[in-house]
Coordinates of C-alpha atoms in Angstrom, one line a residue:
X774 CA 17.9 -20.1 9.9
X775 CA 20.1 -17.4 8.4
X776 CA 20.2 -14.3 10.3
X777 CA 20.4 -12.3 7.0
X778 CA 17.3 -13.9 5.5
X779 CA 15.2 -11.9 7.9
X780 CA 12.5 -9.9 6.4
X781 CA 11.4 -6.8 8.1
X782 CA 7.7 -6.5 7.7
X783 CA 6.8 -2.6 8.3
X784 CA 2.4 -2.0 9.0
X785 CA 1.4 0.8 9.3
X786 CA -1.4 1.9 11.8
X787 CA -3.8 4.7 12.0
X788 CA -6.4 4.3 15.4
X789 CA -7.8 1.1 14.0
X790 CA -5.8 -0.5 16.6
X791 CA -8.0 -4.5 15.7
X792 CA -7.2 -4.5 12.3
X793 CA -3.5 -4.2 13.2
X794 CA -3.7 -7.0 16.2
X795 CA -6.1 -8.9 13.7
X796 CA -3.3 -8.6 10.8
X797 CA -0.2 -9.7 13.3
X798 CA -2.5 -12.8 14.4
X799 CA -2.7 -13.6 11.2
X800 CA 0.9 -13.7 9.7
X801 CA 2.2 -15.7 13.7
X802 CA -0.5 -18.5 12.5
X803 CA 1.1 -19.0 9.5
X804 CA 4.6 -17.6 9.0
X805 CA 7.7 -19.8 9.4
X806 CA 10.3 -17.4 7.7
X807 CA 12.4 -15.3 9.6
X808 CA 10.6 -11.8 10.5
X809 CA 11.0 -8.7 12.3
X810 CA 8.0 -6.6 12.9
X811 CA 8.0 -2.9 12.6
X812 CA 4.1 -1.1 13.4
X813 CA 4.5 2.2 13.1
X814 CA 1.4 4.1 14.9
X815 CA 1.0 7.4 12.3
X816 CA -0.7 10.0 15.1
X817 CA -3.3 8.0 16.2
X818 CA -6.0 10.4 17.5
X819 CA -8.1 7.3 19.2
X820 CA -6.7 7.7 22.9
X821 CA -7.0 3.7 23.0
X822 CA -5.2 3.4 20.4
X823 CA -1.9 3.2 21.8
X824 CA -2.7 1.5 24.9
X825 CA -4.2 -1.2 23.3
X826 CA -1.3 -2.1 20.9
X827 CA 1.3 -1.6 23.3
X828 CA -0.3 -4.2 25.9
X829 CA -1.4 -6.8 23.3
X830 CA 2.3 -6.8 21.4
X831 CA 4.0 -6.9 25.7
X832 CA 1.7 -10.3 26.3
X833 CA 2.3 -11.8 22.7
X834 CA 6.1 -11.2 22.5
X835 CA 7.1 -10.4 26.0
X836 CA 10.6 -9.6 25.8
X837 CA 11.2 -10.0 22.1
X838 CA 9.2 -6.1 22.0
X839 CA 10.6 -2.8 22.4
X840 CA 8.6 0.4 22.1
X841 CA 10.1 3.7 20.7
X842 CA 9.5 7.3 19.7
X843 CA 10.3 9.7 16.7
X844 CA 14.2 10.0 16.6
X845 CA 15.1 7.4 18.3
X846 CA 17.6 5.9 16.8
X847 CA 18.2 2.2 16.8
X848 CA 20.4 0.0 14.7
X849 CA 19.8 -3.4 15.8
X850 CA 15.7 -4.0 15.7
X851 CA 13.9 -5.9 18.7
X852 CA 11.9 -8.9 16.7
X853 CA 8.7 -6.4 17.4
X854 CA 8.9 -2.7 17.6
X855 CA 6.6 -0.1 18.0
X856 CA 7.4 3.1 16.6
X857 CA 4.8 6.0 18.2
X858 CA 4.6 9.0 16.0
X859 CA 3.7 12.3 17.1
X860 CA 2.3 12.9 13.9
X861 CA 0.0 11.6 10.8
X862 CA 2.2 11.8 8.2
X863 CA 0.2 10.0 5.3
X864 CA 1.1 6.3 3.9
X865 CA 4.5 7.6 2.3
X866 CA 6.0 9.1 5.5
X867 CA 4.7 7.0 7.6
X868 CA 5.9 3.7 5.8
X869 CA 9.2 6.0 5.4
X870 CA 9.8 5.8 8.9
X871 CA 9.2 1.8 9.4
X872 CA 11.4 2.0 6.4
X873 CA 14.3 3.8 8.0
X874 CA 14.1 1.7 10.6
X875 CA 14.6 -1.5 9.0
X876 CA 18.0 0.5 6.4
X877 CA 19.6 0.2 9.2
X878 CA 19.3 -3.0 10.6
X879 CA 22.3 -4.9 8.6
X880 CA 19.9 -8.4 10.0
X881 CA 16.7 -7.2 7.2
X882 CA 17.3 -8.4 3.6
X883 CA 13.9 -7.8 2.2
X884 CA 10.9 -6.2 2.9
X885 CA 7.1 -6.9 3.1
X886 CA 5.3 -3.6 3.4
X887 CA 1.7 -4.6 4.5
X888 CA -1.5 -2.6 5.1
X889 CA -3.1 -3.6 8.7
X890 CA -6.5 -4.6 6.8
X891 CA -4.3 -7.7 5.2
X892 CA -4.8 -11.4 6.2
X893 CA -2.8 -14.2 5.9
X894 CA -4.5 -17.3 4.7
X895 CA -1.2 -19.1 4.3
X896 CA 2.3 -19.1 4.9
X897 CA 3.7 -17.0 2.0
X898 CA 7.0 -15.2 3.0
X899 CA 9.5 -18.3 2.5
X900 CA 7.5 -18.1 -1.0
X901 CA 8.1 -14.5 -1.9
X902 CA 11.6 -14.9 -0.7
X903 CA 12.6 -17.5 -2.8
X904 CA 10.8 -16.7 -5.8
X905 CA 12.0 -13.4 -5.7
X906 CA 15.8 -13.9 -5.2
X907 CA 16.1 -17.4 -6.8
X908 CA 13.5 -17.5 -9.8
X909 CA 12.4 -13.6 -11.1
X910 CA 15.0 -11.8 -13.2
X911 CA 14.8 -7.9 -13.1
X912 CA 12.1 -8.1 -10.1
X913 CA 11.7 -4.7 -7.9
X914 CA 8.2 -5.6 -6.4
X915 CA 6.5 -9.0 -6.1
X916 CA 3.0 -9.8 -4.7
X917 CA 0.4 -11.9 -3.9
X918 CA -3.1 -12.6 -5.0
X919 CA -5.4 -10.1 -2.8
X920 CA -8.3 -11.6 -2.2
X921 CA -12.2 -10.0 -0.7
X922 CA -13.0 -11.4 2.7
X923 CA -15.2 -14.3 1.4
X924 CA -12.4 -15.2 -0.1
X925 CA -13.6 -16.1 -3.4
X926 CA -14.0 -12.8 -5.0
X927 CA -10.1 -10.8 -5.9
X928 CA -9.4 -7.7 -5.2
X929 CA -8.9 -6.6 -8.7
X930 CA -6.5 -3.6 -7.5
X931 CA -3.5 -6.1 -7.0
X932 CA -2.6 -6.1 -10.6
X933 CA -3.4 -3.2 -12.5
X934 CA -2.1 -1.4 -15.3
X935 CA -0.9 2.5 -15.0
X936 CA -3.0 5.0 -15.4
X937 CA -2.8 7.3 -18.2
X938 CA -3.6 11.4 -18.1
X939 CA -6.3 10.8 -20.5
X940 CA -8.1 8.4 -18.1
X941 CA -7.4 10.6 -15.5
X942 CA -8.7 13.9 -17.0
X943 CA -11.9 11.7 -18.0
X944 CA -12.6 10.4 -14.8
X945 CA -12.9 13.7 -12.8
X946 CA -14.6 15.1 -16.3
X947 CA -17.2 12.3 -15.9
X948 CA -17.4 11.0 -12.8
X949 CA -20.8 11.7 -11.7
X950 CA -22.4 10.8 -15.4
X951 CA -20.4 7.1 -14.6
X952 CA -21.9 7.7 -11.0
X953 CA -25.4 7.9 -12.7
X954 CA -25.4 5.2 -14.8
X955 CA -23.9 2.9 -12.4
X956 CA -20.7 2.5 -14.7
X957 CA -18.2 1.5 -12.0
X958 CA -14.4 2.7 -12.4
X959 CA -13.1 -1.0 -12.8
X960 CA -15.8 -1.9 -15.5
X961 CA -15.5 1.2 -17.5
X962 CA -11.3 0.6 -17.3
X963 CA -11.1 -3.7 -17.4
X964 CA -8.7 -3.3 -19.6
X965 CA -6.2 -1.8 -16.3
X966 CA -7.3 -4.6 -14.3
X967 CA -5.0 -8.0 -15.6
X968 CA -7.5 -10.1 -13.4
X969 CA -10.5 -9.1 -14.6
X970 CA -11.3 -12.1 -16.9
X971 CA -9.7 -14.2 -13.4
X972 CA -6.9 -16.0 -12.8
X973 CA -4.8 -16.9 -16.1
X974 CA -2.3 -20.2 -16.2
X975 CA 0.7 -19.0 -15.2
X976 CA 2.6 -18.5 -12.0
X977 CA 3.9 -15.1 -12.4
X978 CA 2.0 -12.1 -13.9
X979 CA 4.1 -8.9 -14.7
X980 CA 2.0 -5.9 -13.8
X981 CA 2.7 -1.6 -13.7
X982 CA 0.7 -1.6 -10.3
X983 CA 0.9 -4.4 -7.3
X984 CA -1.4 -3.3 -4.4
X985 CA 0.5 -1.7 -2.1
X986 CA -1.4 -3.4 0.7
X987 CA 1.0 -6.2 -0.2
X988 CA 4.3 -5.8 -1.5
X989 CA 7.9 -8.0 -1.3
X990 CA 11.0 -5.7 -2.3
X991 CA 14.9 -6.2 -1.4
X992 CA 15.3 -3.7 1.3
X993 CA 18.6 -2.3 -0.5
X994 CA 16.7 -1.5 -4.0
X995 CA 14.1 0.1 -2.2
X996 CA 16.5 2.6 -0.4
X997 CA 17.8 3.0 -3.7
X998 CA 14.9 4.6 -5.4
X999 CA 14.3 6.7 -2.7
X1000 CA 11.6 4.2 -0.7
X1001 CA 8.3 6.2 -1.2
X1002 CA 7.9 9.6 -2.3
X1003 CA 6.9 11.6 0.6
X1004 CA 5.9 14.0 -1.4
X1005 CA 1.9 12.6 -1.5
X1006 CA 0.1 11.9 1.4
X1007 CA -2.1 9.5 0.2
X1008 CA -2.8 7.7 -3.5
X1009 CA -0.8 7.7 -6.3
X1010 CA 2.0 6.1 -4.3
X1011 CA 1.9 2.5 -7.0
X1012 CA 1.8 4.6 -9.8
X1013 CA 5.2 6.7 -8.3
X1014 CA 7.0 3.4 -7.6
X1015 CA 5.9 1.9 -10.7
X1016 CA 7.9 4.7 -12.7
X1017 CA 10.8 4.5 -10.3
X1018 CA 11.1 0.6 -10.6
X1019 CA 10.8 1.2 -14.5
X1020 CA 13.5 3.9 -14.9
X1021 CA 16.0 1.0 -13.8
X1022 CA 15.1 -1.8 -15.5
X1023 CA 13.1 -3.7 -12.9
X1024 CA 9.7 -5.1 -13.3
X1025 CA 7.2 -5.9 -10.6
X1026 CA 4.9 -9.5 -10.9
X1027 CA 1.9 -10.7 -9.1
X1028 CA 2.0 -14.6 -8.3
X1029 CA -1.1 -16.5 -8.8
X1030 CA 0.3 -19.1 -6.3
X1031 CA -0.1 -17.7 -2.9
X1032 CA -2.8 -15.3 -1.4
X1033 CA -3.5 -13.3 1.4
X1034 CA -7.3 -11.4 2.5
X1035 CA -7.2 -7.6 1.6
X1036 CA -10.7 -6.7 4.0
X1037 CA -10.4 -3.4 2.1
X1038 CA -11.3 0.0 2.8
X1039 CA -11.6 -0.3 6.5
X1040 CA -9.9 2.6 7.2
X1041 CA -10.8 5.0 4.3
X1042 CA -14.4 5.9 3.9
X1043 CA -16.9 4.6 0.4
X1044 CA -17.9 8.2 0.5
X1045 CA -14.6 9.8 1.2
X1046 CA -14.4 13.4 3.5
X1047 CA -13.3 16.6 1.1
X1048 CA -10.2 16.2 3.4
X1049 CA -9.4 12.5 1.3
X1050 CA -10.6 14.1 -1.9
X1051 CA -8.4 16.7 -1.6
X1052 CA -5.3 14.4 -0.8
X1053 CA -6.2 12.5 -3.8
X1054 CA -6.1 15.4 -6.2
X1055 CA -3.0 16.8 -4.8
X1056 CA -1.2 13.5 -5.0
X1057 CA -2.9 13.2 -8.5
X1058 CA -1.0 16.4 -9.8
X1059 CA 2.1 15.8 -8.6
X1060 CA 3.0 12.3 -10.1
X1061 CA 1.9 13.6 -13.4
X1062 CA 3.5 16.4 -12.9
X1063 CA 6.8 14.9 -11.8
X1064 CA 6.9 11.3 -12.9
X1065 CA 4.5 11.2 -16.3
X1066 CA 6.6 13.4 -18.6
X1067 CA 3.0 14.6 -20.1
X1068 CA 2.9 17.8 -21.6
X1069 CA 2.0 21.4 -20.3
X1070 CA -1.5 21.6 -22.0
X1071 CA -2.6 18.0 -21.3
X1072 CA -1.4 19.1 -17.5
X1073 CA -3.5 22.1 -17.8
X1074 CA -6.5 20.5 -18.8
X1075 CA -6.2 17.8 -15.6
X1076 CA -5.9 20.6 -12.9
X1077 CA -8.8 22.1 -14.5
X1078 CA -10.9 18.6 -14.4
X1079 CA -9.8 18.0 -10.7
X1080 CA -10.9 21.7 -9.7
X1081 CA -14.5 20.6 -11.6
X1082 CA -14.5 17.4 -9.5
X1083 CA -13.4 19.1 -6.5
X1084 CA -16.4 21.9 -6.6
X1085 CA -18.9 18.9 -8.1
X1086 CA -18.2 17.3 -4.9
X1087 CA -18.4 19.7 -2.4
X1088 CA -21.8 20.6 -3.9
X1089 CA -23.1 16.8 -3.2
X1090 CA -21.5 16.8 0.2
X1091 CA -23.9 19.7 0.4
X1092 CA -26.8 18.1 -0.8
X1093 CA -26.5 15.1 0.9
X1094 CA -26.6 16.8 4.1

């Protein structure tokens, strides 16, 4: 085993304290590479929360775990750490701080940034790894096939084409006519989704938009293009990295070879709070304003769609009620 083959692989966890001890189960089952875990706990309201991580990660790894606080400072990683946050700092910030974590562990080469809802199914990082340094030219991001729990159904989100201001503009426009007529987002838009028509006959697929429940990137390139914006709090955070990843050359793939579970939406609500909404709209406006180069009019015309939206849905929050 070479030291510098580790891969640091940062989950982030908000109170749902199972999913994270589920997800960790999951990858010791099958993993053989080299890893070096980083949970970072983003302001966990649930009182249990804590508690609970802290004493199953102290039976599973024993001495191998070390437990630490906003600030601290660290340069050599334990092979699990817990980072506590005093604060819920969105996926961006949050991930940031597993992120800075592992920039400064010279023993991390690459990193896996997972959501806690992921499952391994198989034994995928000594695949990613070599792919991704040995076979892909130009790579920034690789992933796997996401799959839905029963395992036979794909979580179409892992390879997705970008969004453009037009289809963003029409969806807040017309959501709740789509909402009426029972014209899903993904139907309505296949032509984003590269796995809608299933799985075609090659290894690698190049895609704008990997999940970012999943993703493989050399730790150096990611500190190079800034890691994540922290300037959303949640959404828009693919979209952000595909333009980053694009500006240099680099292009990110999906491979049909290995998979992993996405459960999906355990964490954020079908029928999202105003709260969610609003982080969506806010993160919505600021990579088209800063990362899409669209003009001032077109920009004009989506704050006015999200402000529709935004009423629209406060009025069936009220209604529902």
């Amino acid at each position: 085993m070479k030291i510098e083959n580790i891969t640091g692989i940062i989950i982030l966890n908000y109170n749902n304290y199972n999913d994270t001890i589920n997800c960790i189960n999951s990858i010791e089952l099958y993993n053989t590479a080299p890893v070096k875990y980083i949970i970072v706990d983003n302001g966990s309201t649930n009182p249990n929360t804590i508690k609970e991580l802290d004493k199953f990660l102290r039976y599973k790894f024993s001495e191998s775990y070390s437990k630490i606080y906003d600030n601290q400072v660290t340069n050599i990683l334990s092979h699990v750490t817990l980072l506590i946050s005093s604060t819920n700092d969105g996926y961006a910030k949050g991930n940031n701080k597993g992120l800075e974590l592992a920039y400064r562990d010279n023993e991390i080469k690459s990193i896996l940034v997972l959501n806690n809802d992921i499952l391994f199914v198989e034994n995928i990082i000594p695949y990613l790894y070599e792919s991704y340094y040995s076979r892909l030219d130009k790579v920034a991001i690789l992933s796997p096939i996401l799959y839905q729990k029963d395992q036979k159904n794909i979580d179409l989100t892992c390879a997705r084409k970008n969004t453009s201001i037009s289809e963003a503009i029409k969806h807040n426009l017309l959501h709740y006519y789509y909402l009426f007529t029972n014209n899903n987002e993904i139907k309505r838009n296949k032509h984003r989704y590269l796995l809608y028509n299933g799985i075609p006959n090659t290894e690698f697929i190049e895609v704008e938009m990997p999940s970012g429940s999943c993703m493989f990137i050399d730790k150096q390139l990611f500190q190079s293009i800034g890691s994540f914006d922290p300037n959303t709090f949640l959404y828009w955070e693919e979209n952000i990295l595909y333009k980053k990843t694009s500006q240099i050359g680099r292009n990110n793939y999906v491979s049909t070879k290995v998979k992993c579970i996405h459960l999906g939406a355990s964490t954020i609500s079908r029928t999202p709070s105003i709260f969610i909404v609003n982080c969506g709209i806010k993160s919505c406006l600021y990579y088209f304003k800063n990362y899409s180069g669209c003009s001032k009019i077109s920009f004009l015309i989506l704050k006015f769609s999200c402000l529709l939206f935004k009423n629209l849905y406060r009025i069936q929050k009220k209604i529902i009620k």
